Coordinates of C-alpha atoms in Angstrom, one line a residue:
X1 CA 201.5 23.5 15.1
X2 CA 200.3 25.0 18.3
X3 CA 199.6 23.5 21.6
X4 CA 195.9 23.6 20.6
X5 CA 195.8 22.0 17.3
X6 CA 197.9 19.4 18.6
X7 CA 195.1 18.9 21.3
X8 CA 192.5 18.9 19.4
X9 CA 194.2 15.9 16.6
X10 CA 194.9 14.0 19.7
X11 CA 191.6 14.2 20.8
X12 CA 190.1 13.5 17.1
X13 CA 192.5 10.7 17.0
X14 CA 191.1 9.4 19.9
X15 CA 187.6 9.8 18.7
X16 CA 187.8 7.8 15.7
X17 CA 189.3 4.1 15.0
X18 CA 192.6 5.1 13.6
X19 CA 192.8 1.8 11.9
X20 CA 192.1 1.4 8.0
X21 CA 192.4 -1.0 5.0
X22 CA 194.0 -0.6 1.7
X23 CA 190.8 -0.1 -1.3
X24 CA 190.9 -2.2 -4.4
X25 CA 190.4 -1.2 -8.1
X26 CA 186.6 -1.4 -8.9
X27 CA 186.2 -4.3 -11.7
X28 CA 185.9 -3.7 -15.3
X29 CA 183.0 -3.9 -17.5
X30 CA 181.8 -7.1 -17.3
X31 CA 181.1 -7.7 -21.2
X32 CA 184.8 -6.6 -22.0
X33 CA 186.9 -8.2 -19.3
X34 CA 189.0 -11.7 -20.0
X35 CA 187.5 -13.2 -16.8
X36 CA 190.4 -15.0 -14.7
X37 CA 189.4 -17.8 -12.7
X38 CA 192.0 -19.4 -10.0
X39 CA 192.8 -22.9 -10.4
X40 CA 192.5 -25.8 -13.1
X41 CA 191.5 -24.1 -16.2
X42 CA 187.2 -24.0 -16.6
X43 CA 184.6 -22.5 -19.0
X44 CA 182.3 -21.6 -15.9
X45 CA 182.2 -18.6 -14.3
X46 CA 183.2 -18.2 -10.9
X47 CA 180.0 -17.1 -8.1
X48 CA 181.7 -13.6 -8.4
X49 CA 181.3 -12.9 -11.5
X50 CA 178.1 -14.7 -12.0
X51 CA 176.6 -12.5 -9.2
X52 CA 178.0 -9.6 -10.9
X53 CA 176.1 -10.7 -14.1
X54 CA 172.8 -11.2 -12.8
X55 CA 173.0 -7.7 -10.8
X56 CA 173.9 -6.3 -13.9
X57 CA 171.3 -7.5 -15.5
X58 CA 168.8 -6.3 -13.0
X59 CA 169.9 -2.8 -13.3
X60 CA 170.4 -2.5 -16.6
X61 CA 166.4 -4.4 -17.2
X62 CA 168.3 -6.7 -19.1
X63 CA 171.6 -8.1 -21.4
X64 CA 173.4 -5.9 -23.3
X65 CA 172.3 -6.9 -26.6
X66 CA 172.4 -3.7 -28.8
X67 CA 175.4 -1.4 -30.4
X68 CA 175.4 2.0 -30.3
X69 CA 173.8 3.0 -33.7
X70 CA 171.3 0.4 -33.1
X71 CA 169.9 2.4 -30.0
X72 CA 170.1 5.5 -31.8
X73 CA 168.1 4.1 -35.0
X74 CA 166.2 2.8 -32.3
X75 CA 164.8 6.5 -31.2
X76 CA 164.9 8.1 -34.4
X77 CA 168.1 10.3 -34.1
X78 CA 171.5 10.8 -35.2
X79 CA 174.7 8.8 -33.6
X80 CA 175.9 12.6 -33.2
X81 CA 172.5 13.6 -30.8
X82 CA 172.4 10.2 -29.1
X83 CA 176.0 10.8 -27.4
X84 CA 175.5 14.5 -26.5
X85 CA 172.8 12.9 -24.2
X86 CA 175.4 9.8 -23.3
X87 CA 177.7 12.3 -22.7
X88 CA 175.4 14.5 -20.5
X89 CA 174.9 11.5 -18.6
X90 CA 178.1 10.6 -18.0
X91 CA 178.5 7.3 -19.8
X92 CA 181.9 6.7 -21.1
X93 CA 182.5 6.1 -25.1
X94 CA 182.0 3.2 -26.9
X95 CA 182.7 2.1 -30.0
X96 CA 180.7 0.9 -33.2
X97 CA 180.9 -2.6 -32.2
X98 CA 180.6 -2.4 -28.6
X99 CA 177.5 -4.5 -27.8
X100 CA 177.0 -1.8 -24.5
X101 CA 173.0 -1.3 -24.1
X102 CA 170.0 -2.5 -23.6
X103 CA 166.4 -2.1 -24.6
X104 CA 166.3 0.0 -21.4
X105 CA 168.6 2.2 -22.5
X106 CA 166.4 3.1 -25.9
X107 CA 163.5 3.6 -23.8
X108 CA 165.0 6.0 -21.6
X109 CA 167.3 7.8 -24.7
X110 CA 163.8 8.5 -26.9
X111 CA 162.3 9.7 -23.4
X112 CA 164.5 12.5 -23.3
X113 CA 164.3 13.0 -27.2
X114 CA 160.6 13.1 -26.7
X115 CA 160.5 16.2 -24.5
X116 CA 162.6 17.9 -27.1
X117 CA 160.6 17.0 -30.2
X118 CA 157.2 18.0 -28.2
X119 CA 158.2 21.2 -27.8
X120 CA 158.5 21.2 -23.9
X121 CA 162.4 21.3 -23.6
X122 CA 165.0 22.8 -25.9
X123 CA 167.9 21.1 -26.9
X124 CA 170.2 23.0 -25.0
X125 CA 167.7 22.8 -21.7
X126 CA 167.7 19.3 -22.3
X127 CA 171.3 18.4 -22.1
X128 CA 171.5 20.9 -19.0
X129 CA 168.9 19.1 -17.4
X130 CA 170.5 15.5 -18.3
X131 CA 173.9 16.1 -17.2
X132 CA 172.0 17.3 -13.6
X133 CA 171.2 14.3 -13.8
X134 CA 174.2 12.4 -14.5
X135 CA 176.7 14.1 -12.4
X136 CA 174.3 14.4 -8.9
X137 CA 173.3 10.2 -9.1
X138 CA 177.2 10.0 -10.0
X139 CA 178.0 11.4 -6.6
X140 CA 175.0 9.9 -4.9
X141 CA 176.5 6.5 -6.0
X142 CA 180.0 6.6 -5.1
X143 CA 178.2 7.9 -1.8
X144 CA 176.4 4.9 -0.9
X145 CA 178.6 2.4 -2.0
X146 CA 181.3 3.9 0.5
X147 CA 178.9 4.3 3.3
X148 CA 178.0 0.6 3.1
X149 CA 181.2 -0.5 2.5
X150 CA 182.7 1.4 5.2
X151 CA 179.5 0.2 7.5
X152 CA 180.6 -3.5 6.5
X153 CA 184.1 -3.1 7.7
X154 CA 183.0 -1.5 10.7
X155 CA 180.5 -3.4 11.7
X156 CA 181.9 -7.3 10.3
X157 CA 185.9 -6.4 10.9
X158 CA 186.5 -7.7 7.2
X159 CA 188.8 -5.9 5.1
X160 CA 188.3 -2.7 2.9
X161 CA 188.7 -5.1 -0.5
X162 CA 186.7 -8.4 1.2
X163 CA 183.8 -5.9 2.0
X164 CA 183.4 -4.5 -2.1
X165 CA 183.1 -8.1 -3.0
X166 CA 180.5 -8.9 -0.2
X167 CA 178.3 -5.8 -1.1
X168 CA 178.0 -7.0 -4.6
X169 CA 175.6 -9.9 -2.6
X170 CA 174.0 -7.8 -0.8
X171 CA 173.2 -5.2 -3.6
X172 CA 170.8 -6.8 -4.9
X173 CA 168.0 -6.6 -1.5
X174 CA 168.8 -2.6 -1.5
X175 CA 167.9 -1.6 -4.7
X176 CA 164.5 -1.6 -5.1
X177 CA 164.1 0.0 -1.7
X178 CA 167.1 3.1 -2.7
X179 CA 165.2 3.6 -6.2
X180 CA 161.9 4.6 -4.3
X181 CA 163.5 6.9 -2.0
X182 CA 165.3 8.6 -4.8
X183 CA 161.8 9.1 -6.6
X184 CA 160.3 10.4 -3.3
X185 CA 162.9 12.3 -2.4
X186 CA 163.3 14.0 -5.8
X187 CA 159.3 14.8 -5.6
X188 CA 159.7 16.3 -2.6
X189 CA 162.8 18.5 -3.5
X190 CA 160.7 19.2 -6.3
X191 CA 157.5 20.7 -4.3
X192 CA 160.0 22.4 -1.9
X193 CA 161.5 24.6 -4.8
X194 CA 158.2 24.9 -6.5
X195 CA 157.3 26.5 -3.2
X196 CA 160.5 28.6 -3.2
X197 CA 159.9 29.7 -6.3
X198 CA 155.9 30.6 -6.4
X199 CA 155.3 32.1 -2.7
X200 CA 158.5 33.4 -1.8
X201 CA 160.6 35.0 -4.6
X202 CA 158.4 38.1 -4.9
X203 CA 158.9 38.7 -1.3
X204 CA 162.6 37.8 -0.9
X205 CA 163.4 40.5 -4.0
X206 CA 161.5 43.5 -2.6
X207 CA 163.5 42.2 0.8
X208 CA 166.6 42.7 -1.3
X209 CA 165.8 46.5 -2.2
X210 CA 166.4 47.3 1.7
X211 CA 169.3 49.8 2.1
X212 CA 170.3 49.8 -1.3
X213 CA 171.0 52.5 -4.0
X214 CA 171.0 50.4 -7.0
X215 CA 174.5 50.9 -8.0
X216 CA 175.6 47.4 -6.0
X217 CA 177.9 45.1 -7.8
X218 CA 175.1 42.1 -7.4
X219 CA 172.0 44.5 -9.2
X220 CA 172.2 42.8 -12.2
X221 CA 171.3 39.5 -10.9
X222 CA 167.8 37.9 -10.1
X223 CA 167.7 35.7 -6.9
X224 CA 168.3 37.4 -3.4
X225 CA 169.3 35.2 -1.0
X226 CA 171.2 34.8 2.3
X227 CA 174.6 33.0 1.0
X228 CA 176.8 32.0 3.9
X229 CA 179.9 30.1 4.7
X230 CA 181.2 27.6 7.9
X231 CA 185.2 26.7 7.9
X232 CA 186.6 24.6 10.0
X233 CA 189.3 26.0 12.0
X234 CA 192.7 24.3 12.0
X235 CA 191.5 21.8 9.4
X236 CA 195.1 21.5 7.5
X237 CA 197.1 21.4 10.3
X238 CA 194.8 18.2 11.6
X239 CA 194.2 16.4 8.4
X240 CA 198.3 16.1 8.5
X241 CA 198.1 13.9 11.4
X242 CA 195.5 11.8 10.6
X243 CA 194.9 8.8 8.4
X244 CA 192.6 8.1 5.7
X245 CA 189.9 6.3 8.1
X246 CA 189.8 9.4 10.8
X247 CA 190.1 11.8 8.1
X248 CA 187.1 10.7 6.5
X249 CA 185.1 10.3 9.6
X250 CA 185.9 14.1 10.4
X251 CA 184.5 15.0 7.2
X252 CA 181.6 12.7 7.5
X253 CA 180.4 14.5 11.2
X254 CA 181.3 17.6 9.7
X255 CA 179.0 17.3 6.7
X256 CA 176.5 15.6 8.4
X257 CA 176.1 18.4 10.8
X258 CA 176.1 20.8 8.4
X259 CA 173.4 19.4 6.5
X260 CA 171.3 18.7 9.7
X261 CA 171.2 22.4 10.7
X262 CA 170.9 24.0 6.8
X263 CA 168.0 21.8 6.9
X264 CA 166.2 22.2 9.7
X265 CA 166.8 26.0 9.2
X266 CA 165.1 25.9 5.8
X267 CA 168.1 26.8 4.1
X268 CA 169.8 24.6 1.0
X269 CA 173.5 23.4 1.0
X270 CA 175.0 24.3 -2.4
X271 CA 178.2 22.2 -1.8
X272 CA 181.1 20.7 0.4
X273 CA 184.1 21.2 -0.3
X274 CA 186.6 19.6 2.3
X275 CA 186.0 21.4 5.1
X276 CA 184.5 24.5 3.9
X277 CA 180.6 24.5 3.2
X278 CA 178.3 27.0 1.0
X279 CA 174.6 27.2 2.0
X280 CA 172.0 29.6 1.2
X281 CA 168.6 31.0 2.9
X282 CA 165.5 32.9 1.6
X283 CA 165.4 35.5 4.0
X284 CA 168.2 37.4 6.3
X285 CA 166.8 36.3 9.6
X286 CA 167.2 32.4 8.0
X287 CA 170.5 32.5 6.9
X288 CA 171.6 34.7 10.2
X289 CA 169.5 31.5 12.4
X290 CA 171.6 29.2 10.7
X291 CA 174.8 30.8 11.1
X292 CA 174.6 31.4 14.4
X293 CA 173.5 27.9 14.8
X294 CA 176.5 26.5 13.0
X295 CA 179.3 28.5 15.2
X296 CA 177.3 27.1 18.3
X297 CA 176.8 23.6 17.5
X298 CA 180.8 23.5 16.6
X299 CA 182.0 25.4 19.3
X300 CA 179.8 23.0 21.6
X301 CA 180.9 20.0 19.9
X302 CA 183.8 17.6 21.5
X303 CA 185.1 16.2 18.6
X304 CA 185.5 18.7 16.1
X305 CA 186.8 21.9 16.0
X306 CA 185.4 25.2 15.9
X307 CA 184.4 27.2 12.6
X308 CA 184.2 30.3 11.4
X309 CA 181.4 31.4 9.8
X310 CA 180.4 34.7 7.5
X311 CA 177.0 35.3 6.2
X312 CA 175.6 38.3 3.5
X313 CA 172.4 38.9 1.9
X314 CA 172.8 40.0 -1.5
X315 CA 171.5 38.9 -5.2
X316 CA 173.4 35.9 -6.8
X317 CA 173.1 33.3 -9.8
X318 CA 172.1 30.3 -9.7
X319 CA 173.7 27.9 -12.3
X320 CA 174.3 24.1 -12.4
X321 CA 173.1 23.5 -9.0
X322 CA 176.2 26.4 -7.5
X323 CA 176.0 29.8 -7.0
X324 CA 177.8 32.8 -8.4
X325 CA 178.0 36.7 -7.9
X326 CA 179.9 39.4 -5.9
X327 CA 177.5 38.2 -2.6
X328 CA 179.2 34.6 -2.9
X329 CA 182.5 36.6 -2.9
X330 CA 182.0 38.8 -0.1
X331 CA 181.1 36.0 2.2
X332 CA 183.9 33.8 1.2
X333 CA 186.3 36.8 2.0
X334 CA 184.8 37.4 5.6
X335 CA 185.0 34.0 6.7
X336 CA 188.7 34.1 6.7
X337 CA 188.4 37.8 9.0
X338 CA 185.8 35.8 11.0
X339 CA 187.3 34.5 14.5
X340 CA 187.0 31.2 15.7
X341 CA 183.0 30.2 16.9
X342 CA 181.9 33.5 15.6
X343 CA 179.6 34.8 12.6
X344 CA 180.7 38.1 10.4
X345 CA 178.2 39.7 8.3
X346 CA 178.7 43.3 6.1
X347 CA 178.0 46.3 6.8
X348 CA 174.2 45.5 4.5
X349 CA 173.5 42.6 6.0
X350 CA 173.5 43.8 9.4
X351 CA 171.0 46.9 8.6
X352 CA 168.9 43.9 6.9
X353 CA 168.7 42.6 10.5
X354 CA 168.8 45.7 12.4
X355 CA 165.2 45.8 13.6
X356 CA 165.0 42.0 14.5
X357 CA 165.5 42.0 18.4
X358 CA 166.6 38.1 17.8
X359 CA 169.8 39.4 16.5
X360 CA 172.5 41.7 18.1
X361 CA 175.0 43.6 15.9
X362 CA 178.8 44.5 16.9
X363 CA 180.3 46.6 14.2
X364 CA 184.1 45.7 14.1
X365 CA 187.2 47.0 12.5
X366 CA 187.2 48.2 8.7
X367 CA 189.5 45.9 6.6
X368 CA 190.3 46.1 3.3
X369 CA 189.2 43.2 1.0
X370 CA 190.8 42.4 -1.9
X371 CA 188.3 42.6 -4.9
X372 CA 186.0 44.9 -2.5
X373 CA 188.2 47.9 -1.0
X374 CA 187.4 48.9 2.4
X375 CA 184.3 47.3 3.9
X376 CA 182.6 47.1 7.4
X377 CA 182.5 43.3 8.9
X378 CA 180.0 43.2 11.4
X379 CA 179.9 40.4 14.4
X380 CA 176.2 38.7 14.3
X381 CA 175.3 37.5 18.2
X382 CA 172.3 35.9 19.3
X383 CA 169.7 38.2 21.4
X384 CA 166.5 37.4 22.0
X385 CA 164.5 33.9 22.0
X386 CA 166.3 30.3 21.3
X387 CA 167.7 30.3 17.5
X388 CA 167.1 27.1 16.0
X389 CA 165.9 24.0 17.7
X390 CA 166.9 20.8 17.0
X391 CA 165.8 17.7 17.8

């Protein structure tokens, strides 16, 4: 490890409450686990359990009363169709006599049959739409419940374990509040890609045609966009020191960060993954603001380290909420050529921006790519006016 990564752990270390607490299992399904209750031997449930029974209850709309078939009878289709959707969904399996659901879950199983058998969703669009929604409020709730755990031992100084039984108390207050934000928020994600997709498609694909003779590896493919990368620099060599507590802090800022500036740059993030970030743009001169954002806002920052960053304009496709295509290649490969606190771009990119006097363009070295031969990385600086303001 060199001088300056062991700096920069130190300082991280430093940063961030080194101290953490062991995590518990999660408890079991409430209507299948033998429920053990300390001392003398009693038919009542301890306040635990009963707590978890009544928030159960609330978020379910009820008692599990009905079996799998029953549900399916219920909204008129097979056993067969009912747990594709399940499955979409992310529900584990149960079995014949497994009294698992509620009236709720009917309700919301012949909902999503409904839009099929009105002719507004095919089967297959359906399922792909469901399992959108399974595995995104999957990730959103795991989310949450570590934020307010990890809030709780902050904040209280109670253990990791003490805090998941105290949030099950607590729960109950939040979720009415957390359900409406998801609604708005989802409406307003909604309108933003409605906008995306009416006003600014046409423009962003005769954008694409700039420089180009057609015989690109990305032709094929119907979205142009600005895909770009941000890596942190020295990441595995720091995650070595640390613990589980100032690990996840890191990641946490890093993220947060991240999102802030995508955001207020009018890009999307596609997706974290450890310390590596994809986001996208509409337009060239977006996705170049944000990048050159990014390398500023980390090279400025005194906790973290810097990143590298890569950006290219190019056509991709969109699937299952990632991104795919040669363009998502190419700027995955130049942000490993990219120096610390700087941006790369190719050689297609940069004649994108050429004319923008916000932008100035070093050509570098040629390097040879593997999957793309020789190609032209060009260093994206800042020139004229302020790049990206945030509050």
């Amino acid at each position: 490890m060199s001088v300056e990564d062991q700096q920069s752990s130190e300082d991280l270390e430093q940063a961030f409450d080194a101290e953490t607490e062991p995590s518990v299992d999660e408890d079991t399904d409430a209507e299948s686990a033998p429920v053990t209750v300390p001392g003398p031997p009693t038919s009542v449930m301890s306040g635990e359990r009963v707590a978890i029974k009544a928030l159960e209850a609330k978020l379910l709309g009820g008692e599990r009363k009905l079996r799998r078939r029953e549900v399916a009878a219920g909204a008129g289709v097979s056993i067969l169709s009912a747990r594709k959707v399940w499955r979409a969904l992310g529900f584990p399996n149960f079995g014949d006599e497994d009294v698992a659901f509620t009236e709720r879950d009917q309700a919301a199983l012949t909902r999503i049959l409904d839009l099929v058998r009105a002719g507004l969703l095919t089967e297959e669009a359906a399922i792909s739409v469901t399992r959108s929604i399974g595995q995104m409020t999957d990730r959103m709730v795991v989310w949450q419940v570590e934020a307010l755990v990890e809030d709780m031992v902050s904040e209280q100084g109670i253990p990791d374990a003490v805090a998941r039984k105290q949030l099950v108390a607590q729960l109950p207050a939040l979720v009415d509040s957390l359900e409406e934000i998801l609604v708005y928020s989802y409406r307003r994600q909604l309108n933003a890609g409605i906008q995306r997709l009416a006003v600014r498609a046409e423009a962003g694909l005769q954008a694409s045609e700039e420089g180009r003779e057609g015989d690109e590896d990305d032709s094929p493919l119907p979205l142009a966009r600005a895909v770009g990368f941000a890596d942190l620099v020295s990441y595995t060599s720091l995650s070595r020191r640390m613990n589980e507590k100032t690990l996840a802090q890191l990641v946490q800022r890093f993220e947060n960060k991240c999102a802030e500036i995508i955001s207020v740059g009018g890009g999307r993030l596609v997706k974290t993954v450890g310390d590596e970030v994809l986001y996208i743009a509409e337009t060239p001169a977006a996705g170049a603001e944000i990048s050159l954002a990014l390398a500023q806002a980390f090279t400025e920052d005194e906790i973290l380290p810097q990143c590298r960053v890569s950006m290219v304009w190019g056509r991709i496709l969109s699937r299952l909420g990632d991104i795919y295509g040669p363009t998502v290649n190419l700027a995955a490969r130049l942000t490993t050529l990219a120096q610390p606190g700087t941006v790369l771009v190719d050689a297609m990119t940069a004649a994108a921006l050429g004319q923008d006097d916000r932008f100035v363009l070093v050509p570098q070295k040629s390097e040879n790519v593997r999957g793309f031969g020789e190609i032209h990385p060009v260093m994206l600086a800042r020139g004229r006016g302020k790049g990206l303001v945030l509050d």
